[in-house]
Every structure is written in C-alpha cells, then in structure tokens.
mmCIF file of C-alpha atoms in Angstrom:
data_model
loop_
_atom_site.group_PDB
_atom_site.id
_atom_site.type_symbol
_atom_site.label_atom_id
_atom_site.label_comp_id
_atom_site.label_asym_id
_atom_site.label_seq_id
_atom_site.Cartn_x
_atom_site.Cartn_y
_atom_site.Cartn_z
ATOM 1 C CA MET A 1 88.507 -78.731 -144.333
ATOM 2 C CA ASN A 2 84.848 -77.851 -143.796
ATOM 3 C CA ARG A 3 83.558 -76.282 -140.593
ATOM 4 C CA VAL A 4 79.964 -77.085 -139.584
ATOM 5 C CA LEU A 5 77.917 -73.946 -138.809
ATOM 6 C CA HIS A 6 75.691 -73.747 -135.736
ATOM 7 C CA LYS A 7 74.679 -70.077 -135.763
ATOM 8 C CA PHE A 8 72.121 -68.361 -137.961
ATOM 9 C CA THR A 9 73.558 -66.288 -140.787
ATOM 10 C CA ARG A 10 72.299 -64.643 -143.981
ATOM 11 C CA ASN A 11 75.529 -65.620 -145.706
ATOM 12 C CA VAL A 12 74.389 -68.851 -147.415
ATOM 13 C CA PRO A 13 76.751 -71.732 -146.528
ATOM 14 C CA ASP A 14 77.581 -74.870 -148.490
ATOM 15 C CA TRP A 15 75.637 -78.041 -147.762
ATOM 16 C CA GLN A 16 77.429 -81.308 -147.067
ATOM 17 C CA PRO A 17 75.331 -84.471 -147.319
ATOM 18 C CA ARG A 18 75.392 -87.131 -144.590
ATOM 19 C CA VAL A 19 74.532 -89.827 -147.146
ATOM 20 C CA THR A 20 76.105 -90.422 -150.542
ATOM 21 C CA PRO A 21 74.202 -88.511 -153.254
ATOM 22 C CA VAL A 22 73.135 -90.212 -156.481
ATOM 23 C CA LYS A 23 75.951 -90.003 -159.034
ATOM 24 C CA LEU A 24 74.740 -88.168 -162.107
ATOM 25 C CA ASP A 25 76.427 -90.611 -164.509
ATOM 26 C CA GLU A 26 74.705 -93.534 -162.745
ATOM 27 C CA ALA A 27 71.249 -91.929 -162.557
ATOM 28 C CA THR A 28 68.248 -93.825 -163.927
ATOM 29 C CA PRO A 29 66.072 -92.264 -166.665
ATOM 30 C CA GLU A 30 63.450 -91.456 -163.991
ATOM 31 C CA GLN A 31 66.060 -89.710 -161.841
ATOM 32 C CA LEU A 32 67.372 -87.706 -164.813
ATOM 33 C CA GLU A 33 63.852 -86.586 -165.653
ATOM 34 C CA ALA A 34 63.145 -85.478 -162.074
ATOM 35 C CA LEU A 35 66.470 -83.662 -161.855
ATOM 36 C CA GLN A 36 65.491 -81.470 -164.818
ATOM 37 C CA VAL A 37 62.501 -79.960 -163.015
ATOM 38 C CA THR A 38 64.767 -78.288 -160.480
ATOM 39 C CA PRO A 39 65.660 -74.615 -160.893
ATOM 40 C CA SER A 40 69.355 -75.250 -161.535
ATOM 41 C CA ASN A 41 69.560 -77.749 -164.351
ATOM 42 C CA THR A 42 73.077 -76.893 -165.498
ATOM 43 C CA LYS A 43 74.839 -78.024 -162.348
ATOM 44 C CA VAL A 44 72.779 -80.250 -160.058
ATOM 45 C CA SER A 45 73.410 -79.633 -156.362
ATOM 46 C CA ASP A 46 74.389 -82.344 -153.896
ATOM 47 C CA TYR A 47 71.101 -81.648 -152.117
ATOM 48 C CA VAL A 48 68.999 -82.447 -155.180
ATOM 49 C CA LEU A 49 71.203 -85.444 -156.015
ATOM 50 C CA THR A 50 70.609 -86.691 -152.458
ATOM 51 C CA LEU A 51 66.851 -86.317 -152.838
ATOM 52 C CA ALA A 52 67.055 -88.189 -156.162
ATOM 53 C CA HIS A 53 67.381 -91.381 -154.071
ATOM 54 C CA ASP A 54 63.587 -91.004 -153.671
ATOM 55 C CA VAL A 55 62.817 -89.887 -157.173
ATOM 56 C CA GLU A 56 59.033 -90.201 -156.958
ATOM 57 C CA SER A 57 58.938 -87.737 -154.053
ATOM 58 C CA LEU A 58 61.428 -85.362 -155.674
ATOM 59 C CA ALA A 59 59.456 -85.237 -158.909
ATOM 60 C CA VAL A 60 56.289 -84.031 -157.171
ATOM 61 C CA ARG A 61 57.926 -81.864 -154.527
ATOM 62 C CA SER A 62 59.857 -79.480 -156.794
ATOM 63 C CA PRO A 63 56.808 -78.060 -158.648
ATOM 64 C CA LEU A 64 54.820 -77.975 -155.383
ATOM 65 C CA PHE A 65 57.611 -76.005 -153.704
ATOM 66 C CA ASN A 66 57.725 -73.503 -156.549
ATOM 67 C CA ALA A 67 53.941 -73.032 -156.582
ATOM 68 C CA ILE A 68 53.775 -72.355 -152.842
ATOM 69 C CA MET A 69 56.660 -69.908 -152.802
ATOM 70 C CA TYR A 70 56.313 -68.172 -156.185
ATOM 71 C CA ASP A 71 52.789 -68.422 -157.664
ATOM 72 C CA PRO A 72 51.227 -64.958 -158.156
ATOM 73 C CA GLY A 73 48.403 -63.606 -155.980
ATOM 74 C CA GLY A 74 47.800 -63.935 -152.268
ATOM 75 C CA MET A 75 50.651 -63.201 -149.897
ATOM 76 C CA SER A 76 53.689 -61.202 -151.036
ATOM 77 C CA ARG A 77 56.847 -63.148 -151.769
ATOM 78 C CA ALA A 78 58.716 -61.448 -148.922
ATOM 79 C CA GLU A 79 56.046 -62.429 -146.399
ATOM 80 C CA ARG A 80 56.099 -66.039 -147.635
ATOM 81 C CA GLU A 81 59.861 -65.958 -147.023
ATOM 82 C CA LEU A 82 59.162 -64.764 -143.480
ATOM 83 C CA GLY A 83 56.913 -67.816 -142.939
ATOM 84 C CA ALA A 84 59.668 -70.070 -144.307
ATOM 85 C CA LEU A 85 62.253 -68.391 -142.101
ATOM 86 C CA ALA A 86 60.174 -68.749 -138.926
ATOM 87 C CA ALA A 87 59.828 -72.507 -139.442
ATOM 88 C CA SER A 88 63.524 -72.842 -140.291
ATOM 89 C CA MET A 89 64.468 -71.025 -137.076
ATOM 90 C CA VAL A 90 62.256 -73.308 -134.966
ATOM 91 C CA ASN A 91 63.800 -76.387 -136.561
ATOM 92 C CA ARG A 92 67.283 -74.794 -136.489
ATOM 93 C CA CYS A 93 67.847 -75.477 -140.168
ATOM 94 C CA ILE A 94 70.795 -73.091 -140.530
ATOM 95 C CA TYR A 95 70.991 -73.593 -144.298
ATOM 96 C CA CYS A 96 67.259 -72.989 -144.964
ATOM 97 C CA ALA A 97 67.257 -69.989 -142.625
ATOM 98 C CA ALA A 98 70.206 -68.469 -144.495
ATOM 99 C CA VAL A 99 68.622 -68.916 -147.923
ATOM 100 C CA HIS A 100 65.244 -67.522 -146.918
ATOM 101 C CA ALA A 101 66.574 -64.695 -144.739
ATOM 102 C CA SER A 102 68.743 -63.562 -147.640
ATOM 103 C CA ARG A 103 65.780 -63.773 -150.065
ATOM 104 C CA HIS A 104 63.654 -61.765 -147.639
ATOM 105 C CA ALA A 105 66.372 -59.105 -147.380
ATOM 106 C CA GLN A 106 66.739 -58.982 -151.191
ATOM 107 C CA LEU A 107 62.997 -58.669 -151.782
ATOM 108 C CA GLU A 108 62.604 -56.001 -149.082
ATOM 109 C CA LYS A 109 65.912 -54.331 -150.003
ATOM 110 C CA ASP A 110 66.425 -54.171 -146.253
ATOM 111 C CA THR A 111 68.217 -56.385 -143.740
ATOM 112 C CA THR A 112 66.672 -54.825 -140.618
ATOM 113 C CA ILE A 113 63.998 -57.458 -140.043
ATOM 114 C CA THR A 114 66.228 -60.488 -140.506
ATOM 115 C CA ASP A 115 69.051 -58.870 -138.480
ATOM 116 C CA GLU A 116 66.563 -58.326 -135.684
ATOM 117 C CA LEU A 117 65.195 -61.887 -135.929
ATOM 118 C CA PHE A 118 68.633 -63.488 -135.853
ATOM 119 C CA ALA A 119 69.705 -61.283 -132.942
ATOM 120 C CA ARG A 120 66.609 -61.566 -130.758
ATOM 121 C CA GLY A 121 64.583 -64.506 -132.070
ATOM 122 C CA GLU A 122 60.969 -64.486 -130.977
ATOM 123 C CA ASN A 123 61.583 -61.260 -128.990
ATOM 124 C CA ALA A 124 62.486 -59.346 -132.149
ATOM 125 C CA ASP A 125 61.041 -55.851 -132.521
ATOM 126 C CA LEU A 126 58.643 -56.230 -135.491
ATOM 127 C CA THR A 127 55.680 -54.355 -136.970
ATOM 128 C CA ALA A 128 52.284 -55.689 -135.873
ATOM 129 C CA ARG A 129 51.836 -57.370 -139.256
ATOM 130 C CA ASP A 130 55.262 -59.048 -139.312
ATOM 131 C CA ARG A 131 54.803 -59.995 -135.651
ATOM 132 C CA ALA A 132 51.507 -61.763 -136.401
ATOM 133 C CA ILE A 133 53.022 -63.533 -139.428
ATOM 134 C CA PHE A 134 56.191 -64.614 -137.634
ATOM 135 C CA ASP A 135 54.387 -65.799 -134.497
ATOM 136 C CA PHE A 136 51.817 -67.827 -136.418
ATOM 137 C CA ALA A 137 54.516 -69.508 -138.528
ATOM 138 C CA ARG A 138 56.787 -70.068 -135.528
ATOM 139 C CA LYS A 139 54.075 -71.692 -133.420
ATOM 140 C CA SER A 140 52.808 -73.773 -136.359
ATOM 141 C CA ALA A 141 56.311 -75.161 -136.767
ATOM 142 C CA GLU A 142 56.496 -76.464 -133.196
ATOM 143 C CA ALA A 143 55.876 -80.195 -132.707
ATOM 144 C CA PRO A 144 53.046 -80.732 -132.085
ATOM 145 C CA PRO A 145 51.837 -77.593 -133.932
ATOM 146 C CA ALA A 146 51.063 -74.928 -131.318
ATOM 147 C CA ALA A 147 49.341 -72.088 -133.201
ATOM 148 C CA GLY A 148 45.901 -71.376 -131.775
ATOM 149 C CA PRO A 149 42.853 -69.173 -132.293
ATOM 150 C CA THR A 150 44.631 -66.165 -130.723
ATOM 151 C CA ASP A 151 47.342 -66.388 -133.382
ATOM 152 C CA MET A 152 44.711 -66.605 -136.126
ATOM 153 C CA TYR A 153 42.864 -63.550 -134.734
ATOM 154 C CA ALA A 154 46.169 -61.672 -134.676
ATOM 155 C CA LEU A 155 46.606 -62.336 -138.408
ATOM 156 C CA ARG A 156 43.111 -61.060 -139.165
ATOM 157 C CA ASN A 157 43.545 -58.034 -136.891
ATOM 158 C CA ALA A 158 46.782 -57.208 -138.719
ATOM 159 C CA GLY A 159 44.750 -57.004 -141.936
ATOM 160 C CA LEU A 160 45.654 -60.266 -143.666
ATOM 161 C CA SER A 161 43.087 -61.592 -146.163
ATOM 162 C CA ASP A 162 42.020 -65.243 -146.374
ATOM 163 C CA ALA A 163 44.225 -65.666 -149.457
ATOM 164 C CA GLU A 164 47.227 -64.279 -147.578
ATOM 165 C CA ILE A 165 46.620 -66.424 -144.493
ATOM 166 C CA LEU A 166 46.280 -69.528 -146.674
ATOM 167 C CA ASP A 167 49.615 -68.751 -148.344
ATOM 168 C CA LEU A 168 51.226 -68.286 -144.937
ATOM 169 C CA ILE A 169 49.903 -71.656 -143.743
ATOM 170 C CA LEU A 170 51.293 -73.269 -146.906
ATOM 171 C CA SER A 171 54.712 -71.584 -146.879
ATOM 172 C CA SER A 172 55.415 -72.215 -143.205
ATOM 173 C CA ALA A 173 54.167 -75.828 -143.443
ATOM 174 C CA LEU A 174 56.287 -76.370 -146.558
ATOM 175 C CA PHE A 175 59.334 -75.625 -144.442
ATOM 176 C CA GLY A 176 58.222 -78.210 -141.921
ATOM 177 C CA TRP A 177 58.936 -80.489 -144.880
ATOM 178 C CA ALA A 178 62.059 -78.820 -146.314
ATOM 179 C CA ASN A 179 63.763 -78.465 -142.909
ATOM 180 C CA ARG A 180 63.322 -82.198 -142.255
ATOM 181 C CA LEU A 181 65.261 -82.934 -145.434
ATOM 182 C CA MET A 182 67.919 -80.210 -145.412
ATOM 183 C CA HIS A 183 68.682 -80.238 -141.670
ATOM 184 C CA VAL A 184 68.450 -84.023 -141.280
ATOM 185 C CA LEU A 185 70.260 -85.236 -144.398
ATOM 186 C CA GLY A 186 73.249 -82.881 -144.260
ATOM 187 C CA ASP A 187 75.267 -80.194 -142.548
ATOM 188 C CA PRO A 188 75.642 -76.476 -143.314
ATOM 189 C CA VAL A 189 79.371 -75.972 -143.824
ATOM 190 C CA ARG A 190 81.871 -73.254 -144.640
ATOM 191 C CA LYS A 191 85.186 -74.012 -146.287
ATOM 192 C CA GLU A 192 88.067 -73.161 -144.008
ATOM 193 C CA THR A 193 90.658 -71.229 -145.921
ATOM 194 C CA GLY A 194 94.173 -72.355 -145.060
ATOM 195 C CA ALA A 195 95.708 -70.612 -142.060
ATOM 196 C CA MET B 1 39.275 -86.943 -157.155
ATOM 197 C CA THR B 2 37.808 -83.459 -156.841
ATOM 198 C CA LEU B 3 39.580 -80.642 -155.006
ATOM 199 C CA PHE B 4 37.426 -81.064 -151.911
ATOM 200 C CA GLU B 5 38.140 -84.798 -151.801
ATOM 201 C CA THR B 6 41.890 -84.255 -151.405
ATOM 202 C CA THR B 7 43.116 -85.474 -148.032
ATOM 203 C CA ILE B 8 44.083 -82.023 -146.767
ATOM 204 C CA LEU B 9 40.745 -80.342 -147.500
ATOM 205 C CA LYS B 10 38.730 -83.350 -146.400
ATOM 206 C CA LYS B 11 40.516 -83.791 -143.055
ATOM 207 C CA SER B 12 40.402 -80.054 -142.344
ATOM 208 C CA GLY B 13 36.619 -80.151 -142.817
ATOM 209 C CA LEU B 14 36.673 -77.604 -145.629
ATOM 210 C CA THR B 15 33.706 -78.120 -147.986
ATOM 211 C CA PRO B 16 32.552 -76.497 -151.262
ATOM 212 C CA ASP B 17 30.017 -74.370 -149.337
ATOM 213 C CA SER B 18 32.625 -73.153 -146.817
ATOM 214 C CA GLY B 19 33.457 -69.449 -146.695
ATOM 215 C CA LEU B 20 37.025 -70.435 -147.496
ATOM 216 C CA ALA B 21 36.115 -72.455 -150.595
ATOM 217 C CA SER B 22 37.093 -69.687 -152.982
ATOM 218 C CA ALA B 23 40.486 -69.101 -151.320
ATOM 219 C CA ALA B 24 41.119 -72.863 -151.457
ATOM 220 C CA SER B 25 40.006 -73.039 -155.102
ATOM 221 C CA SER B 26 42.471 -70.304 -156.046
ATOM 222 C CA ARG B 27 45.239 -72.631 -154.836
ATOM 223 C CA ALA B 28 43.706 -75.796 -156.311
ATOM 224 C CA ASN B 29 46.993 -76.602 -158.069
ATOM 225 C CA ILE B 30 48.747 -76.705 -154.698
ATOM 226 C CA PHE B 31 46.173 -79.002 -153.065
ATOM 227 C CA ASN B 32 46.222 -81.299 -156.085
ATOM 228 C CA MET B 33 50.034 -81.430 -156.070
ATOM 229 C CA SER B 34 49.936 -82.092 -152.314
ATOM 230 C CA GLN B 35 47.702 -85.083 -153.046
ATOM 231 C CA ALA B 36 50.179 -86.298 -155.672
ATOM 232 C CA ALA B 37 52.891 -85.972 -153.019
ATOM 233 C CA GLU B 38 50.859 -88.126 -150.619
ATOM 234 C CA GLN B 39 50.662 -90.758 -153.342
ATOM 235 C CA ALA B 40 54.418 -90.582 -154.021
ATOM 236 C CA VAL B 41 55.417 -90.722 -150.360
ATOM 237 C CA LEU B 42 52.828 -93.184 -148.995
ATOM 238 C CA ARG B 43 52.210 -95.412 -151.991
ATOM 239 C CA PRO B 44 55.258 -95.210 -154.291
ATOM 240 C CA GLU B 45 55.997 -97.752 -157.003
ATOM 241 C CA ASP B 46 59.546 -98.177 -155.684
ATOM 242 C CA CYS B 47 59.110 -98.702 -151.939
ATOM 243 C CA GLY B 48 62.669 -99.560 -151.017
ATOM 244 C CA ALA B 49 62.660 -101.224 -147.577
ATOM 245 C CA PHE B 50 59.338 -99.658 -146.566
ATOM 246 C CA GLY B 51 56.193 -101.243 -147.972
ATOM 247 C CA HIS B 52 52.910 -99.389 -148.276
ATOM 248 C CA ASP B 53 51.576 -100.872 -145.041
ATOM 249 C CA LEU B 54 54.631 -99.854 -143.000
ATOM 250 C CA ARG B 55 54.574 -96.370 -144.545
ATOM 251 C CA ALA B 56 50.907 -96.027 -143.638
ATOM 252 C CA ALA B 57 51.641 -97.102 -140.060
ATOM 253 C CA LEU B 58 54.500 -94.609 -139.702
ATOM 254 C CA ALA B 59 52.362 -91.833 -141.220
ATOM 255 C CA ALA B 60 49.569 -92.630 -138.768
ATOM 256 C CA ARG B 61 52.053 -92.538 -135.898
ATOM 257 C CA VAL B 62 53.378 -89.095 -136.902
ATOM 258 C CA ALA B 63 49.850 -87.754 -137.492
ATOM 259 C CA ARG B 64 48.803 -89.024 -134.052
ATOM 260 C CA GLN B 65 51.796 -87.305 -132.430
ATOM 261 C CA ALA B 66 50.784 -84.076 -134.188
ATOM 262 C CA GLY B 67 47.275 -84.344 -132.732
ATOM 263 C CA GLU B 68 45.662 -85.044 -136.124
ATOM 264 C CA ASP B 69 43.499 -88.024 -135.209
ATOM 265 C CA ALA B 70 41.286 -88.021 -138.311
ATOM 266 C CA LEU B 71 44.384 -88.070 -140.510
ATOM 267 C CA ALA B 72 45.950 -90.765 -138.313
ATOM 268 C CA ASP B 73 42.834 -92.930 -138.716
ATOM 269 C CA HIS B 74 42.948 -92.380 -142.491
ATOM 270 C CA TYR B 75 46.475 -93.783 -142.625
ATOM 271 C CA ALA B 76 46.053 -96.475 -139.949
ATOM 272 C CA SER B 77 43.272 -98.052 -142.006
ATOM 273 C CA ALA B 78 45.873 -98.826 -144.698
ATOM 274 C CA ALA B 79 48.508 -100.184 -142.315
ATOM 275 C CA GLY B 80 47.375 -103.826 -142.320
ATOM 276 C CA ASP B 81 49.305 -105.941 -139.829
ATOM 277 C CA LYS B 82 51.701 -103.023 -139.216
ATOM 278 C CA ALA B 83 48.893 -100.981 -137.630
ATOM 279 C CA GLY B 84 50.260 -101.562 -134.126
ATOM 280 C CA LEU B 85 53.215 -99.297 -134.932
ATOM 281 C CA ALA B 86 50.802 -96.408 -135.455
ATOM 282 C CA ASP B 87 50.440 -96.146 -131.671
ATOM 283 C CA PRO B 88 53.073 -93.606 -130.537
ATOM 284 C CA GLY B 89 53.533 -95.573 -127.314
ATOM 285 C CA VAL B 90 54.577 -98.723 -129.152
ATOM 286 C CA SER B 91 58.161 -99.705 -129.841
ATOM 287 C CA ASP B 92 59.200 -102.781 -131.731
ATOM 288 C CA ALA B 93 62.228 -105.037 -131.609
ATOM 289 C CA ASP B 94 62.663 -105.278 -135.381
ATOM 290 C CA GLN B 95 61.768 -101.702 -136.256
ATOM 291 C CA GLY B 96 63.038 -99.980 -133.079
ATOM 292 C CA HIS B 97 65.768 -97.971 -134.813
ATOM 293 C CA ILE B 98 63.284 -96.870 -137.496
ATOM 294 C CA LEU B 99 60.676 -95.757 -134.941
ATOM 295 C CA THR B 100 63.255 -93.882 -132.867
ATOM 296 C CA PHE B 101 64.453 -92.022 -135.955
ATOM 297 C CA VAL B 102 60.945 -91.248 -137.196
ATOM 298 C CA ASP B 103 59.893 -89.915 -133.786
ATOM 299 C CA LYS B 104 62.976 -87.701 -133.514
ATOM 300 C CA VAL B 105 62.783 -86.261 -137.042
ATOM 301 C CA ALA B 106 59.090 -85.563 -136.552
ATOM 302 C CA ASN B 107 59.240 -84.045 -133.080
ATOM 303 C CA GLN B 108 62.808 -83.064 -132.116
ATOM 304 C CA THR B 109 63.844 -81.906 -135.558
ATOM 305 C CA ARG B 110 66.290 -79.304 -134.311
ATOM 306 C CA ASP B 111 68.216 -81.950 -132.306
ATOM 307 C CA VAL B 112 68.794 -84.352 -135.200
ATOM 308 C CA ALA B 113 72.537 -84.810 -135.698
ATOM 309 C CA ALA B 114 74.968 -86.688 -137.929
ATOM 310 C CA GLU B 115 74.970 -89.592 -135.435
ATOM 311 C CA ASP B 116 71.275 -90.209 -136.095
ATOM 312 C CA ILE B 117 72.043 -90.860 -139.755
ATOM 313 C CA SER B 118 75.206 -92.887 -139.134
ATOM 314 C CA GLY B 119 73.231 -94.942 -136.600
ATOM 315 C CA LEU B 120 70.718 -95.929 -139.262
ATOM 316 C CA GLN B 121 73.524 -96.720 -141.693
ATOM 317 C CA ALA B 122 75.226 -98.901 -139.060
ATOM 318 C CA ALA B 123 71.921 -100.745 -138.578
ATOM 319 C CA GLY B 124 71.989 -101.620 -142.288
ATOM 320 C CA VAL B 125 69.604 -98.996 -143.658
ATOM 321 C CA SER B 126 70.701 -97.971 -147.172
ATOM 322 C CA ASP B 127 71.244 -94.323 -148.085
ATOM 323 C CA ALA B 128 68.254 -94.431 -150.433
ATOM 324 C CA ASP B 129 66.083 -95.761 -147.601
ATOM 325 C CA VAL B 130 67.321 -93.010 -145.261
ATOM 326 C CA VAL B 131 66.132 -90.452 -147.826
ATOM 327 C CA ARG B 132 62.805 -92.278 -148.294
ATOM 328 C CA LEU B 133 62.201 -92.286 -144.545
ATOM 329 C CA CYS B 134 62.992 -88.561 -144.256
ATOM 330 C CA GLU B 135 60.622 -87.725 -147.124
ATOM 331 C CA LEU B 136 57.835 -89.662 -145.439
ATOM 332 C CA VAL B 137 58.212 -87.920 -142.083
ATOM 333 C CA ALA B 138 58.851 -84.534 -143.711
ATOM 334 C CA PHE B 139 55.737 -84.767 -145.896
ATOM 335 C CA LEU B 140 53.649 -85.591 -142.819
ATOM 336 C CA ALA B 141 55.054 -82.514 -141.059
ATOM 337 C CA TYR B 142 53.724 -80.452 -143.973
ATOM 338 C CA GLN B 143 50.378 -82.190 -144.336
ATOM 339 C CA THR B 144 49.512 -82.073 -140.614
ATOM 340 C CA ARG B 145 50.376 -78.362 -140.418
ATOM 341 C CA VAL B 146 48.303 -77.380 -143.443
ATOM 342 C CA ILE B 147 45.319 -79.294 -142.032
ATOM 343 C CA ALA B 148 45.765 -77.707 -138.576
ATOM 344 C CA GLY B 149 46.077 -74.234 -140.133
ATOM 345 C CA LEU B 150 42.971 -74.628 -142.296
ATOM 346 C CA ARG B 151 40.989 -75.835 -139.316
ATOM 347 C CA LEU B 152 42.102 -72.767 -137.350
ATOM 348 C CA MET B 153 41.101 -70.553 -140.263
ATOM 349 C CA GLN B 154 37.626 -72.014 -140.188
ATOM 350 C CA GLY B 155 37.395 -71.191 -136.514
ATOM 351 C CA THR B 156 36.652 -74.786 -135.639
ATOM 352 C CA ALA B 157 39.790 -75.449 -133.647
ATOM 353 C CA GLY B 158 39.137 -77.001 -130.264
#
C-alpha cells in the first residue's frame, strides 16, 4: 500500500501517476526516440512515460531542462537548485522539492540550508545572498508572479552578476513548468512496509 | 528567427543594443529551445482534442492572468473564433471543465488534487489530453515568468 506524502522531505519519495503512463511496448517510434533523450535510458520512469503522451513537448523539454540546470557558466549549480526548490515549495510539489533539496545538500555537502528552509519556510535564517535568491525565486513562483524591483535590487546588492540573475530567472521559472507536471499529474508516495 | 525575435526576448523588450544582450546571447541555446517548446506546445502536429486555435486562446487566458498583456495579445491573435475564451472572466458551457482546470493549474497549483484529474477523466478527457493540457499551462507558467524576470532585470517593470 502506498501512502501519499504531504510534508516536505529531502528523502526522495516514489511518484505515482494519476493517469495511465504510456506502455513502453506500445510506444510509437516518436515516443521511443523522445524517451531516449532522458537521463535514465535503461529504465524509463513512470513520470517520463506519462509525459510521453505529449511526445512533442517531452522531446523539446528534456534538453531545455538540462541546459537550464546544468550548462556551465553563470550561476552555480547549487544556487540554481535553490531557485528550483523555492518554486517547488510555493507550488507544494513535494516530489520536486525533495529531489532539488537533496541535490542542493549534495552539492553543498551541507544540509543546514535545506533543513532550515523546510523547518521555517520563508522565515528561514539564510545568508544575505541565499535570502535574495530564495525570495526572488519564491515571489516569482507566486501566481501572478510577485517579484518586484526591490527583489531585483536585493539580488544586485548581494553581488549577483547579470549572468547569475538570468540563470536564477530561468531555473525558478523552469520549476513553474516542472511543478505543474509533477504535482498535477501524480502523487508523491512512500511504500508502507507491512505492519 | 534570430535570438532577439524569440517570443521571450521580444515580449520582455530585450533588444540587441540592450545592456543585457550579452548575458542573453550566452544563453542563446536556452531561448532557442524555449521557442521550440512554444512551437511544440502551442502548434503541435498531433493536437489531440485541443486544436491550435483553442491552445492559443488558453495560452492567452493564462498569460492575461499572469499580467503579461503583450504575450496574451500575441496568443489571442491566433485564437480565431476561440478568442473569447482568452478573457479570464469568460466561462463556457462546452469547455467549462477545461477552463476550470486550466485556471486552477495555472493559479492555484498547490491546491490541485487527484479529484481534479479524475474529474477531467469523468468528463471524457483522455489521459493523453490531460497531459497535453498540463504541458500547455505549465509551459505558460515558465514563459510568463522568464518574461517578467527579464523585464525586471531591465528595470522597466511598472
């Protein structure tokens, strides 16, 4: 039996689709081609098989996702993860928040920041730089987007370059997209071990 | 299409002589892929239940709700006789369940629950069309936020 999670955690859960994923042995040639551009091509996840229902979108989104999160230059990978995490917390995508909090902790070799964020949310005790990054990403993720000039000045005052700010805009906005797939199309679940 | 003709850069007002042109050029691959995503989500070859005109109308509606009027106008101009649905105040007897879902995914994302999906399924929307609809709304969430962020960066936000 699977239990649906409602609280933020760094311990990445399973993901249970709310629609029936594409069956790999029934996939069209176009779907098979798009499925290969995903990072895990040995075992395709239910999430990616779900997105394969809209294969044209999947085929363009996977390389775009990788470029925004991993291309060299600009903002550090850990800070891009912080932008992703802020959006995921606003949209309460428990699965996305877990993945990107755990990546942030791995990259920083430190769980302090994500512990603090999960415990205290927007009131977390952060450095001025992390505070500016988190607040900008958090407000951008609201609907309608609520970041304003004050938030942009805070980024510049914290020492972020144009290239870094651009990467933050992209990574937090990307999770406006990812959260609306992951959180809407399925549930974050944990297998209950028999009692 | 050149980099500065992509929808995101154009609607954010960023031009080749902008102080941010070099930062934008260093991520040209991302803006070009974002444009390819717009094509795939708004004007796909396989539309499922949602034709290009209806997709354009829904995109305009979401852009309008996000306060991105120039982007909303861009999409509304391609909505044909579906353009009425681009007005966030409009509901529609035939498309009511679609509009309700689109509005909620766009604006109350955190509150979306399993019942919202099963409701669409009960109304006869196929699983593939549920995914298509989510991709459309989700892409617009991305595109509107990148445009808003770039405009803020340029210091031209209202």
